[in-house]
PDB file of N, CA and C in Angstrom:
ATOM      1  N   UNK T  22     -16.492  -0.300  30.626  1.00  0.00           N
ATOM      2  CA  UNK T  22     -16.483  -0.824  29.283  1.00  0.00           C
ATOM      3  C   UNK T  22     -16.281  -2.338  29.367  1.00  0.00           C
ATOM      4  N   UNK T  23     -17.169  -3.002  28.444  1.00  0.00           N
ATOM      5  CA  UNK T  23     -17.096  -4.463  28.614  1.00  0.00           C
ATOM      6  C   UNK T  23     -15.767  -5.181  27.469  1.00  0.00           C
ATOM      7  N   UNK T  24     -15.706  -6.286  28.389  1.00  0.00           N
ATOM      8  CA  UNK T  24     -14.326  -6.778  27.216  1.00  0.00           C
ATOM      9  C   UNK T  24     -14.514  -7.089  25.968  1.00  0.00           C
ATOM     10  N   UNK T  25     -15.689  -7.248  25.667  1.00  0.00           N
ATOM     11  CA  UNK T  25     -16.294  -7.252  24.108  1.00  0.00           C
ATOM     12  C   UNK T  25     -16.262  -5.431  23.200  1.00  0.00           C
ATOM     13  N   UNK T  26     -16.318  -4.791  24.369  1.00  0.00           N
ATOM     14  CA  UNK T  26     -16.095  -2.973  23.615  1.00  0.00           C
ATOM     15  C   UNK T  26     -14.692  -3.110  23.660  1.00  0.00           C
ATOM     16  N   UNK T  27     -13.574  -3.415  24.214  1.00  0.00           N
ATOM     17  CA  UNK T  27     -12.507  -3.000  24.398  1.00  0.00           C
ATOM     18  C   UNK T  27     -11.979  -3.752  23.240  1.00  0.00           C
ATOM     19  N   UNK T  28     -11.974  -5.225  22.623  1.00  0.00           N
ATOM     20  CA  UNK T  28     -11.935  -5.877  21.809  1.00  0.00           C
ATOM     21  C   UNK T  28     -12.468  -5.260  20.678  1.00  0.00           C
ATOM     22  N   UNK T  29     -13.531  -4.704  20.267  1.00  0.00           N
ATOM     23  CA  UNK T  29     -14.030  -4.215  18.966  1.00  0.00           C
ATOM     24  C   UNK T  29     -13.491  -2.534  19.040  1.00  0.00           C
ATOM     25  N   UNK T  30     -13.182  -2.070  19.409  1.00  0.00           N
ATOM     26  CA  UNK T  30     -12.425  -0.540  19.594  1.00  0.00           C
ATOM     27  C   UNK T  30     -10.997  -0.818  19.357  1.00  0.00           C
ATOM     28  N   UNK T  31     -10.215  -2.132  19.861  1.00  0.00           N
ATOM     29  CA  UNK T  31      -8.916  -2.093  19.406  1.00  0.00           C
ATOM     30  C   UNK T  31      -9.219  -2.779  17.970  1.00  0.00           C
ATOM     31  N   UNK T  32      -9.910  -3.114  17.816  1.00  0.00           N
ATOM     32  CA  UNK T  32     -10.199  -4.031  16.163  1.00  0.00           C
ATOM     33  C   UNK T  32     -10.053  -2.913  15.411  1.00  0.00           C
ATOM     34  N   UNK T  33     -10.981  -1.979  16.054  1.00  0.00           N
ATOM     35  CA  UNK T  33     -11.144  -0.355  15.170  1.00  0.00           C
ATOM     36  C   UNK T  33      -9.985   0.317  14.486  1.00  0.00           C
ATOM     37  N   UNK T  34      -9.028   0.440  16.049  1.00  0.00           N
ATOM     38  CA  UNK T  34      -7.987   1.111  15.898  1.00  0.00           C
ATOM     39  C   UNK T  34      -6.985   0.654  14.866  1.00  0.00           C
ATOM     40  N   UNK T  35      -6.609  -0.633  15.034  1.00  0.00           N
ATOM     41  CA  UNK T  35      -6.293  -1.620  14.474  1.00  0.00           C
ATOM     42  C   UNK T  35      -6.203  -1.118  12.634  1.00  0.00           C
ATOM     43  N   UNK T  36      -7.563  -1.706  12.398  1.00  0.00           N
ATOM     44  CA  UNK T  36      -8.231  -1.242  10.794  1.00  0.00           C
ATOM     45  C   UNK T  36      -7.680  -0.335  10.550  1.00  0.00           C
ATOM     46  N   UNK T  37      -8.063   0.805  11.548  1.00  0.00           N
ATOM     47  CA  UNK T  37      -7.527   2.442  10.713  1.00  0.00           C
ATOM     48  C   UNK T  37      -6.262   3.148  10.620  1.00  0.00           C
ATOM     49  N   UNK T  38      -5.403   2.057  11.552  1.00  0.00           N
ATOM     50  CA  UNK T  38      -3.890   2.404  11.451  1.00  0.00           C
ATOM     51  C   UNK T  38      -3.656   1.590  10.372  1.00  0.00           C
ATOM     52  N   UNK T  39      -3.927   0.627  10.081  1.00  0.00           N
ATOM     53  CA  UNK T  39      -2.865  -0.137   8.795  1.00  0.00           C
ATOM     54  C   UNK T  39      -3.849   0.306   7.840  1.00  0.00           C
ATOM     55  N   UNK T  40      -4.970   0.764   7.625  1.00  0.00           N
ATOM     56  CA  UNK T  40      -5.337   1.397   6.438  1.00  0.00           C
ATOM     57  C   UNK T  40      -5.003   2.876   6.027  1.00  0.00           C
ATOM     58  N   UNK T  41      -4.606   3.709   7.089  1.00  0.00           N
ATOM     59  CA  UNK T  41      -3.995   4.426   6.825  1.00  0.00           C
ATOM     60  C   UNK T  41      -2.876   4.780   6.185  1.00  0.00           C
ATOM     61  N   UNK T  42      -2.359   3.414   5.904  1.00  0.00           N
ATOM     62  CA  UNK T  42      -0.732   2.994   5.272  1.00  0.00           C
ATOM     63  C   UNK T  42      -1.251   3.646   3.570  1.00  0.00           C
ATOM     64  N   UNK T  43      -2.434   3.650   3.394  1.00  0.00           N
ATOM     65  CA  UNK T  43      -2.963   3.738   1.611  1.00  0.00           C
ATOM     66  C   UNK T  43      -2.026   5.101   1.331  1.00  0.00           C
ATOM     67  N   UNK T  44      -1.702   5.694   2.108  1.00  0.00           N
ATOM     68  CA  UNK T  44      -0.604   7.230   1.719  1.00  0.00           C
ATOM     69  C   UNK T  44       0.084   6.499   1.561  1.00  0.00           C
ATOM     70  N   UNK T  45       1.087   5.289   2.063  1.00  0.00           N
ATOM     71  CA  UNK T  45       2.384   4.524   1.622  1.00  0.00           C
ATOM     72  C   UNK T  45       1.782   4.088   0.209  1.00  0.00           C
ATOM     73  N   UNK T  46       0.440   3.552  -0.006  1.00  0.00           N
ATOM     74  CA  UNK T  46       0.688   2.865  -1.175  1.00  0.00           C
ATOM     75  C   UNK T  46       0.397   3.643  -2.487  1.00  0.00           C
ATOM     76  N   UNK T  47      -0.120   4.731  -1.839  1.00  0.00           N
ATOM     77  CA  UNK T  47      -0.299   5.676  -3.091  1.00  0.00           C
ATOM     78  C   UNK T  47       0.602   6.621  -3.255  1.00  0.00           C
ATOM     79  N   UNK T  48       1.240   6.698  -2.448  1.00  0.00           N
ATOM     80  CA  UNK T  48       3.120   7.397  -3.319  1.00  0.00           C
ATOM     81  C   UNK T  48       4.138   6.284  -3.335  1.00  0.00           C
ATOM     82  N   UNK T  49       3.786   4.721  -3.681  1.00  0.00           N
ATOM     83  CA  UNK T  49       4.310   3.874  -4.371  1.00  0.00           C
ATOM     84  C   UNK T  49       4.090   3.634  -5.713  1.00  0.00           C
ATOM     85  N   UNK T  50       3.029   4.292  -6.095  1.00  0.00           N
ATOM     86  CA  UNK T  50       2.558   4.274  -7.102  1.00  0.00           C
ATOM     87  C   UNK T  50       2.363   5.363  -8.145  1.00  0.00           C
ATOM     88  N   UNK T  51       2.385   6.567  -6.960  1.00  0.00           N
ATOM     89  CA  UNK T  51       2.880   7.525  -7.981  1.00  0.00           C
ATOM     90  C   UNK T  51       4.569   7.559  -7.924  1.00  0.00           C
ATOM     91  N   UNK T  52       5.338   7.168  -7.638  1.00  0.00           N
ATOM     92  CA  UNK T  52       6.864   7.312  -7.594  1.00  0.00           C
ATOM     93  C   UNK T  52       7.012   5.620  -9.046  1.00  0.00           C
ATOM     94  N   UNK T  53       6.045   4.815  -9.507  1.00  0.00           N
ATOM     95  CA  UNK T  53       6.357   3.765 -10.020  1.00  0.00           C
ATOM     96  C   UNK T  53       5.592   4.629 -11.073  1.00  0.00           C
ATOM     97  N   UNK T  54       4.868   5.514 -11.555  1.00  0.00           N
ATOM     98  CA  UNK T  54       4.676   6.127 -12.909  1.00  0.00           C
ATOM     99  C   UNK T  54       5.176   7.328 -13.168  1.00  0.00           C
ATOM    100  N   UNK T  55       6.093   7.511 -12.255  1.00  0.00           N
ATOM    101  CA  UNK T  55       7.329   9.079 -12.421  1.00  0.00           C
ATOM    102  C   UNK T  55       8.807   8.134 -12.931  1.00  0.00           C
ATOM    103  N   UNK T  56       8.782   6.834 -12.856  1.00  0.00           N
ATOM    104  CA  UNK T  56      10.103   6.296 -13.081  1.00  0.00           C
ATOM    105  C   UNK T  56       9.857   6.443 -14.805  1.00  0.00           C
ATOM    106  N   UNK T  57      10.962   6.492 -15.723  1.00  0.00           N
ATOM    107  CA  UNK T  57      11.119   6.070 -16.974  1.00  0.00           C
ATOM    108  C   UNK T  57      10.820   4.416 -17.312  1.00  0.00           C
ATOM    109  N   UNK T  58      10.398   4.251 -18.559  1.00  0.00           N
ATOM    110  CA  UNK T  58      10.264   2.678 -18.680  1.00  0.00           C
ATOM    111  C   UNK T  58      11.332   1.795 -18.739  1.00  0.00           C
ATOM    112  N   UNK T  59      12.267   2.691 -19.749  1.00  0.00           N
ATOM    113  CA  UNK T  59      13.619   2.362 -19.621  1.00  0.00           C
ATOM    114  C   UNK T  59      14.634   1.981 -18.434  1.00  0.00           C
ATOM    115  N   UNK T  60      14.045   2.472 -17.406  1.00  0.00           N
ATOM    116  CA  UNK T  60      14.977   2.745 -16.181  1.00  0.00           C
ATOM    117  C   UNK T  60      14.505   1.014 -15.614  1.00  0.00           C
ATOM    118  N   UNK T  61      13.461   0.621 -15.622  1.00  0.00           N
ATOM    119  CA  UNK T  61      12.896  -0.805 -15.213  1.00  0.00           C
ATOM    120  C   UNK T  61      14.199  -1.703 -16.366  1.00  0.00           C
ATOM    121  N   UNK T  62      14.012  -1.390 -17.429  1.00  0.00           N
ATOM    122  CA  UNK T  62      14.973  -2.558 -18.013  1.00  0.00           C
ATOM    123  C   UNK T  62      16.708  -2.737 -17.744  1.00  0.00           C
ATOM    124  N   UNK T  63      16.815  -1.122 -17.621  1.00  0.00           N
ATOM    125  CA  UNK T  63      18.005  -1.198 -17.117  1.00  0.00           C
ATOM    126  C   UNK T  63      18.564  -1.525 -16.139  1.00  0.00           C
ATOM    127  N   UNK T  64      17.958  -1.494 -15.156  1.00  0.00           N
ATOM    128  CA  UNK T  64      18.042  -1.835 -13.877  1.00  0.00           C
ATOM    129  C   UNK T  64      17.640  -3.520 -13.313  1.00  0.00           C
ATOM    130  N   UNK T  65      17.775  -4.288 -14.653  1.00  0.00           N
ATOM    131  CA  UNK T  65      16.997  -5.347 -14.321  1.00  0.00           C
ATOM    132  C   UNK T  65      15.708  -5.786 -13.254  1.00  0.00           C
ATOM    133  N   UNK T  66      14.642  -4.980 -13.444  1.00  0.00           N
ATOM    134  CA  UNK T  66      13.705  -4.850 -12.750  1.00  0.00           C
ATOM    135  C   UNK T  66      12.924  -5.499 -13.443  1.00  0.00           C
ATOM    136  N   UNK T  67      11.720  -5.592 -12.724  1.00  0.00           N
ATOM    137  CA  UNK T  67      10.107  -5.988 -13.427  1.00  0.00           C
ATOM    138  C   UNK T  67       9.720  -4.881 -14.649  1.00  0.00           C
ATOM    139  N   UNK T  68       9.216  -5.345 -15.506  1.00  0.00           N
ATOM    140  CA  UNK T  68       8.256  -4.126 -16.473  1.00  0.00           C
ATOM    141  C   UNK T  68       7.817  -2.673 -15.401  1.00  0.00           C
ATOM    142  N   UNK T  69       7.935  -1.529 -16.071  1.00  0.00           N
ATOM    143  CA  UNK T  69       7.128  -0.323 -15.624  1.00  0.00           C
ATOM    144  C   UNK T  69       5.365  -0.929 -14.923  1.00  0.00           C
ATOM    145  N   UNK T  70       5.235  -2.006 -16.147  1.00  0.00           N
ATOM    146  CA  UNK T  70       3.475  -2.129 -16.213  1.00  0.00           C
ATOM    147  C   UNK T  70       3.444  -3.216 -14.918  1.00  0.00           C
ATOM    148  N   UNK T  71       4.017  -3.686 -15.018  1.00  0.00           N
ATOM    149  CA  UNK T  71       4.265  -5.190 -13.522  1.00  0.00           C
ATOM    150  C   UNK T  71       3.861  -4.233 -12.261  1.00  0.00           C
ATOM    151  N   UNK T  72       4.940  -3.144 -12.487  1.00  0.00           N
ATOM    152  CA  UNK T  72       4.808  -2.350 -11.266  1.00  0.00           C
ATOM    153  C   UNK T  72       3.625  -1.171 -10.703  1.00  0.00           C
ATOM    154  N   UNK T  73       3.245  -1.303 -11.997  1.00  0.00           N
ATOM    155  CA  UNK T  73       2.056   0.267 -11.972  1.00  0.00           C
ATOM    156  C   UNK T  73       0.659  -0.446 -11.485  1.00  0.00           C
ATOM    157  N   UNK T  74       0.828  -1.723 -12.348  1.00  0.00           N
ATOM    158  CA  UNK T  74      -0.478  -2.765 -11.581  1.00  0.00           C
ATOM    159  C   UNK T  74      -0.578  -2.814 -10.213  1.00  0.00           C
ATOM    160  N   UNK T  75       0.396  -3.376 -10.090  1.00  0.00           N
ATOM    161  CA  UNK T  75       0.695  -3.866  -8.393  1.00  0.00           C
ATOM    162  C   UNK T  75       0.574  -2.729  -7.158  1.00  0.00           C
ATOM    163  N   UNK T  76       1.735  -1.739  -7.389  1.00  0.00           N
ATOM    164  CA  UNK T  76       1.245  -0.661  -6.592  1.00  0.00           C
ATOM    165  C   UNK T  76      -0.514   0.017  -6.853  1.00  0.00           C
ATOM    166  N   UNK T  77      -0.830   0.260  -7.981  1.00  0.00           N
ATOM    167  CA  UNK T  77      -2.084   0.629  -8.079  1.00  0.00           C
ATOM    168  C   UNK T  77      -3.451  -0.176  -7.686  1.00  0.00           C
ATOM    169  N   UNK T  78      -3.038  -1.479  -7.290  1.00  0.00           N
ATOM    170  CA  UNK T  78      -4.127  -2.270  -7.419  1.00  0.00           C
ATOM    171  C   UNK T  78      -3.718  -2.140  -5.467  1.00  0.00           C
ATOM    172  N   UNK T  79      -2.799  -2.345  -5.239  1.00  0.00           N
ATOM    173  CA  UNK T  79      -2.735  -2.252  -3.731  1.00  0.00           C
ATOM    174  C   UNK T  79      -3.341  -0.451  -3.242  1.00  0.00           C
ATOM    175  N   UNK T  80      -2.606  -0.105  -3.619  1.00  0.00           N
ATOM    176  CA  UNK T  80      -3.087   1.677  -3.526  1.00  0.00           C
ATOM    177  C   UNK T  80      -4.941   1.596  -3.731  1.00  0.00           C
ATOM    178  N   UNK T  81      -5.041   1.048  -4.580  1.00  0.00           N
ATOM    179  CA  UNK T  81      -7.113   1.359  -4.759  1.00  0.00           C
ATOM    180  C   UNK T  81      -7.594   0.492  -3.413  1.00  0.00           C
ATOM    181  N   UNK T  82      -7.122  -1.074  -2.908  1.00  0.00           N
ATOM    182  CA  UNK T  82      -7.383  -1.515  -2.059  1.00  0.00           C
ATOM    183  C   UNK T  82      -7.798  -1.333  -0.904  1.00  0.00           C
ATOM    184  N   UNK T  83      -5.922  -0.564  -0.454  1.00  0.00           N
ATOM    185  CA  UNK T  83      -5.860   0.510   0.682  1.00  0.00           C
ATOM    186  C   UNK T  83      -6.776   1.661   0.753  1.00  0.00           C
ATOM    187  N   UNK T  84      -6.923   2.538   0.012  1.00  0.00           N
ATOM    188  CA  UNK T  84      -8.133   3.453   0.241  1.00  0.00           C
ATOM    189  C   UNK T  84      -9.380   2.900  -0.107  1.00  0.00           C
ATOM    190  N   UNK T  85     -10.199   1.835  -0.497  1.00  0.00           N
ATOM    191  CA  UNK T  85     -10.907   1.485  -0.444  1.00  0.00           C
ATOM    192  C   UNK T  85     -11.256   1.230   1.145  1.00  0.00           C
ATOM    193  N   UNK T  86     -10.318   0.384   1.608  1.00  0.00           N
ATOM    194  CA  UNK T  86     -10.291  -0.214   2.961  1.00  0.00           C
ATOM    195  C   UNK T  86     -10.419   1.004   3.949  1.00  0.00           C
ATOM    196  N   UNK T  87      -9.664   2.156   3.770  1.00  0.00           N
ATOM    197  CA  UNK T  87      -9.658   3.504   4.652  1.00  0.00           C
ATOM    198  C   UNK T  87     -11.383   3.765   4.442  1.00  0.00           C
ATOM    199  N   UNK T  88     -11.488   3.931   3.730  1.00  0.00           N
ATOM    200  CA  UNK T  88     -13.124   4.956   3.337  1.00  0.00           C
ATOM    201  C   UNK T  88     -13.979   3.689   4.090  1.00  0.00           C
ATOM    202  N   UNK T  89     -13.996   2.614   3.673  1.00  0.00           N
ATOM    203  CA  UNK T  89     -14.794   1.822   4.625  1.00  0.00           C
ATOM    204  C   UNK T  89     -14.510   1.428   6.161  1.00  0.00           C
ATOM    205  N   UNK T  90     -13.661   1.657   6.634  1.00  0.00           N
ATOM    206  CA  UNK T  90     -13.265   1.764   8.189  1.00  0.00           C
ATOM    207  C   UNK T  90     -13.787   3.142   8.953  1.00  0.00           C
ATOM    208  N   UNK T  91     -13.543   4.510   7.993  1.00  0.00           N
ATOM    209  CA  UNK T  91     -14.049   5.807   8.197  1.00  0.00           C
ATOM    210  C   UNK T  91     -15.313   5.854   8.086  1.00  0.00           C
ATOM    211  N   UNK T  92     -15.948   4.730   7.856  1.00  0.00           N
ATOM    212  CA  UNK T  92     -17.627   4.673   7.454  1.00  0.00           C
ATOM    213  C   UNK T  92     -18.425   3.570   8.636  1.00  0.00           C
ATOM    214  N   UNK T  93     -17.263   3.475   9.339  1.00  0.00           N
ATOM    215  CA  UNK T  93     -17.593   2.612  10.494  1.00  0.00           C
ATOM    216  C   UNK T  93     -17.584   1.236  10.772  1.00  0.00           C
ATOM    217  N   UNK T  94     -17.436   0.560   9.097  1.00  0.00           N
ATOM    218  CA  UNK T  94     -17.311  -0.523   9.225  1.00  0.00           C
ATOM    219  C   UNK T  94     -15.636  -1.284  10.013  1.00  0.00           C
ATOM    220  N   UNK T  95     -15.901  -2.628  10.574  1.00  0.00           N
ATOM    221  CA  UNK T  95     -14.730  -2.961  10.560  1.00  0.00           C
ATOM    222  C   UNK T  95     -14.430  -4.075   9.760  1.00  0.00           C
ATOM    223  N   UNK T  96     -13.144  -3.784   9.024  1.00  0.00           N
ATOM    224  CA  UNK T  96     -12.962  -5.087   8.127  1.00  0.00           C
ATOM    225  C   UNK T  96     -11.689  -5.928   8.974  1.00  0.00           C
ATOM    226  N   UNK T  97     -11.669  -5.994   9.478  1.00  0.00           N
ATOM    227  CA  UNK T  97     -10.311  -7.200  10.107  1.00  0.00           C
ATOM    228  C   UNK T  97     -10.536  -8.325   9.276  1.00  0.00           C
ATOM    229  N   UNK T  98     -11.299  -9.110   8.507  1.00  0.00           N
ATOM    230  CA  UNK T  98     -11.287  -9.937   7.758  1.00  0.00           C
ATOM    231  C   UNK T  98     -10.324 -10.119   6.634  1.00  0.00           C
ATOM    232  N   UNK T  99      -9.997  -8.396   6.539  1.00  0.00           N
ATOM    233  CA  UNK T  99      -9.480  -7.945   5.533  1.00  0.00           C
ATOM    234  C   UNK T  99      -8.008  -7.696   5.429  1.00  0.00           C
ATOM    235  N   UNK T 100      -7.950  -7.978   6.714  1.00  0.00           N
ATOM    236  CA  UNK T 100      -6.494  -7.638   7.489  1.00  0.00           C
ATOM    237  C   UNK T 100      -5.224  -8.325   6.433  1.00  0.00           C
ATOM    238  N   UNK T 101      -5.215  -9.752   6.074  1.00  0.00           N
ATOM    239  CA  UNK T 101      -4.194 -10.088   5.442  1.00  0.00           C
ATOM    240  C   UNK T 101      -4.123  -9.313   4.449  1.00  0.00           C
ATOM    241  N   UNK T 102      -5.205  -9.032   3.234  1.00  0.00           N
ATOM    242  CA  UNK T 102      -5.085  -8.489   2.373  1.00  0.00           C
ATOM    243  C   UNK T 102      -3.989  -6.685   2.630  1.00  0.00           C
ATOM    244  N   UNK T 103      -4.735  -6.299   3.350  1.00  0.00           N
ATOM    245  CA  UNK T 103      -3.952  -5.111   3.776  1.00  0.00           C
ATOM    246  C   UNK T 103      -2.806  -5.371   3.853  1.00  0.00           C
ATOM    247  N   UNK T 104      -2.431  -6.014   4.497  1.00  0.00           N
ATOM    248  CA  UNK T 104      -0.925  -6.213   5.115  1.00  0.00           C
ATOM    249  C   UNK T 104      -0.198  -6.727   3.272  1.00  0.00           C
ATOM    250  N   UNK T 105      -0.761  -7.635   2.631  1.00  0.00           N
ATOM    251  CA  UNK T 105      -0.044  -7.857   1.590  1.00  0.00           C
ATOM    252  C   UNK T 105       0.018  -6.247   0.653  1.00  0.00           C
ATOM    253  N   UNK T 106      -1.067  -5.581   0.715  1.00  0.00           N
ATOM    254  CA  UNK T 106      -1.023  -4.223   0.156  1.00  0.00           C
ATOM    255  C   UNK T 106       0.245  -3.510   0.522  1.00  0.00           C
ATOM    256  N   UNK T 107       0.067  -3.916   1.469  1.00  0.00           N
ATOM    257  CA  UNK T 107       1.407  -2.709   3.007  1.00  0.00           C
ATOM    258  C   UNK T 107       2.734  -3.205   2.060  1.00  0.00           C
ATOM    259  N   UNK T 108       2.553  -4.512   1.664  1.00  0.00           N
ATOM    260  CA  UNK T 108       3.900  -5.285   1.545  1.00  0.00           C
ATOM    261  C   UNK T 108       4.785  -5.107   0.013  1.00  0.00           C
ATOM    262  N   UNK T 109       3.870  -4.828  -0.942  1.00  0.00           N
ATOM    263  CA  UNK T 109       3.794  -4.053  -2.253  1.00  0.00           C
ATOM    264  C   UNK T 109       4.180  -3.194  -2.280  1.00  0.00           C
ATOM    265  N   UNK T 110       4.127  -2.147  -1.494  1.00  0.00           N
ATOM    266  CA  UNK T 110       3.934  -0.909  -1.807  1.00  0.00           C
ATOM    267  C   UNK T 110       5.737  -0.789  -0.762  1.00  0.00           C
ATOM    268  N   UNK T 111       5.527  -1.487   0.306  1.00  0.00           N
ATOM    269  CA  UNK T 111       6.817  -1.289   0.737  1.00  0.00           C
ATOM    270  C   UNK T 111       8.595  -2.308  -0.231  1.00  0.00           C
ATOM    271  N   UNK T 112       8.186  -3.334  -1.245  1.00  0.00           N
ATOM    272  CA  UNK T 112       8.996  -3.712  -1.848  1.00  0.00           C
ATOM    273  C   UNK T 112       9.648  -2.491  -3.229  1.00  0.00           C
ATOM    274  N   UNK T 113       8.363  -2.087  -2.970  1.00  0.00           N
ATOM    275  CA  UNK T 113       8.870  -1.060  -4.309  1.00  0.00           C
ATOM    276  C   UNK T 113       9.572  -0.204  -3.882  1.00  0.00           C
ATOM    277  N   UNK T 114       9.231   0.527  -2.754  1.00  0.00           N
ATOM    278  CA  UNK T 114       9.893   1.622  -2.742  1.00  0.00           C
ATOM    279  C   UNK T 114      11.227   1.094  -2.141  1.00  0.00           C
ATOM    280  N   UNK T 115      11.315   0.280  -1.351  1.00  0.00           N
ATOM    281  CA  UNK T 115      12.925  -0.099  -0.766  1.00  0.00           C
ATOM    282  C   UNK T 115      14.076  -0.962  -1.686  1.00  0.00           C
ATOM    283  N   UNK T 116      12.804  -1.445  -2.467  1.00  0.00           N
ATOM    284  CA  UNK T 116      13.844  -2.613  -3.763  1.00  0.00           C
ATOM    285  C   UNK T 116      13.994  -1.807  -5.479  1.00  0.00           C
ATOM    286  N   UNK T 117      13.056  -1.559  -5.295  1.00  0.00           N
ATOM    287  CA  UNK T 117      12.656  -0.816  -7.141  1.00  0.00           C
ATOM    288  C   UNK T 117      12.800   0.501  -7.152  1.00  0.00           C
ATOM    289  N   UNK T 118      12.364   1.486  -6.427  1.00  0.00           N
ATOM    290  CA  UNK T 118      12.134   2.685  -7.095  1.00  0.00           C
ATOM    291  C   UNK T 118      13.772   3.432  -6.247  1.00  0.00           C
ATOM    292  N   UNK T 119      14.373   3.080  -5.400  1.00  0.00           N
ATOM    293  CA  UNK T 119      16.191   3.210  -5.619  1.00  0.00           C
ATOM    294  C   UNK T 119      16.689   3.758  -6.844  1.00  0.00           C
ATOM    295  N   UNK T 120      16.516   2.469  -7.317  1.00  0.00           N
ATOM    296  CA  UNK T 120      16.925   1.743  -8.784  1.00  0.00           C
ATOM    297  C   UNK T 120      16.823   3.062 -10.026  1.00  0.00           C
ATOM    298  N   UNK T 121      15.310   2.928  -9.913  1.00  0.00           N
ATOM    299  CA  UNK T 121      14.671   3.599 -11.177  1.00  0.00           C
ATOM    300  C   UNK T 121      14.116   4.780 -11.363  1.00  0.00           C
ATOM    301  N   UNK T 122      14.437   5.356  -9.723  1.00  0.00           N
ATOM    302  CA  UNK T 122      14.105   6.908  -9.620  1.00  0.00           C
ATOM    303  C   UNK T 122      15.431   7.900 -10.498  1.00  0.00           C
ATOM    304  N   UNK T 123      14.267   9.034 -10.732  1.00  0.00           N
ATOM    305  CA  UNK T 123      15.101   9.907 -11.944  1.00  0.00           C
ATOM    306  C   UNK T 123      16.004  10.730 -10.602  1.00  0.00           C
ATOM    307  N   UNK T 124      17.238  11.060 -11.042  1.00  0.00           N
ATOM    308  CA  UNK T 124      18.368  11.510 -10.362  1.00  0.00           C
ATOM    309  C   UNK T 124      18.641  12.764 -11.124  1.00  0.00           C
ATOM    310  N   UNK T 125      18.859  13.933 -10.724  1.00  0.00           N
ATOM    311  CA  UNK T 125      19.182  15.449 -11.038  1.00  0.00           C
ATOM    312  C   UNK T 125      20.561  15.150 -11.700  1.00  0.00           C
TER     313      UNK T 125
END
């Protein structure tokens, strides 16, 4: 294998592990429209809607990015974007949805 295959195969791998994260960002997003609206104000948080954008717009990203990596393309171009997706989806759940998740 030439160092140009070994380079575009880890590019591959690469893509489809951090796009695979779109399961992180899409149960950031369903855990940010299971919270109450109320629970955002109380908690001095962002709006419900701040948050439903953000995770959802990262969540469509991320599986956008999966389905096109699974289709062979490689996007490494795309890489920051991902990673800011990754980064959304991981503020919510470690900073916000604590907060504003419903408790038994």
């Amino acid at each position: 294998m030439s160092p140009i295959q070994l380079v575009m195969l880890f590019m591959y791998w690469a893509d489809l592990v951090l796009s695979v994260a779109a399961a992180t960002c899409v149960w950031a997003f369903v855990q940010a429209a299971a919270a109450a609206p109320n629970a955002y104000k109380f908690h001095d948080k962002r709006t419900k809607g701040f948050w439903m954008g953000l995770t959802g717009g990262s969540a469509l990203f991320s599986v956008l990015m999966l389905w096109l990596v699974l289709r062979g393309g490689m996007m490494s171009s795309m890489l920051l974007f991902e990673l800011i997706a990754i980064t959304i989806a991981m503020v919510f759940l470690t900073n916000v949805h604590p907060s504003v998740r419903r408790r038994l």
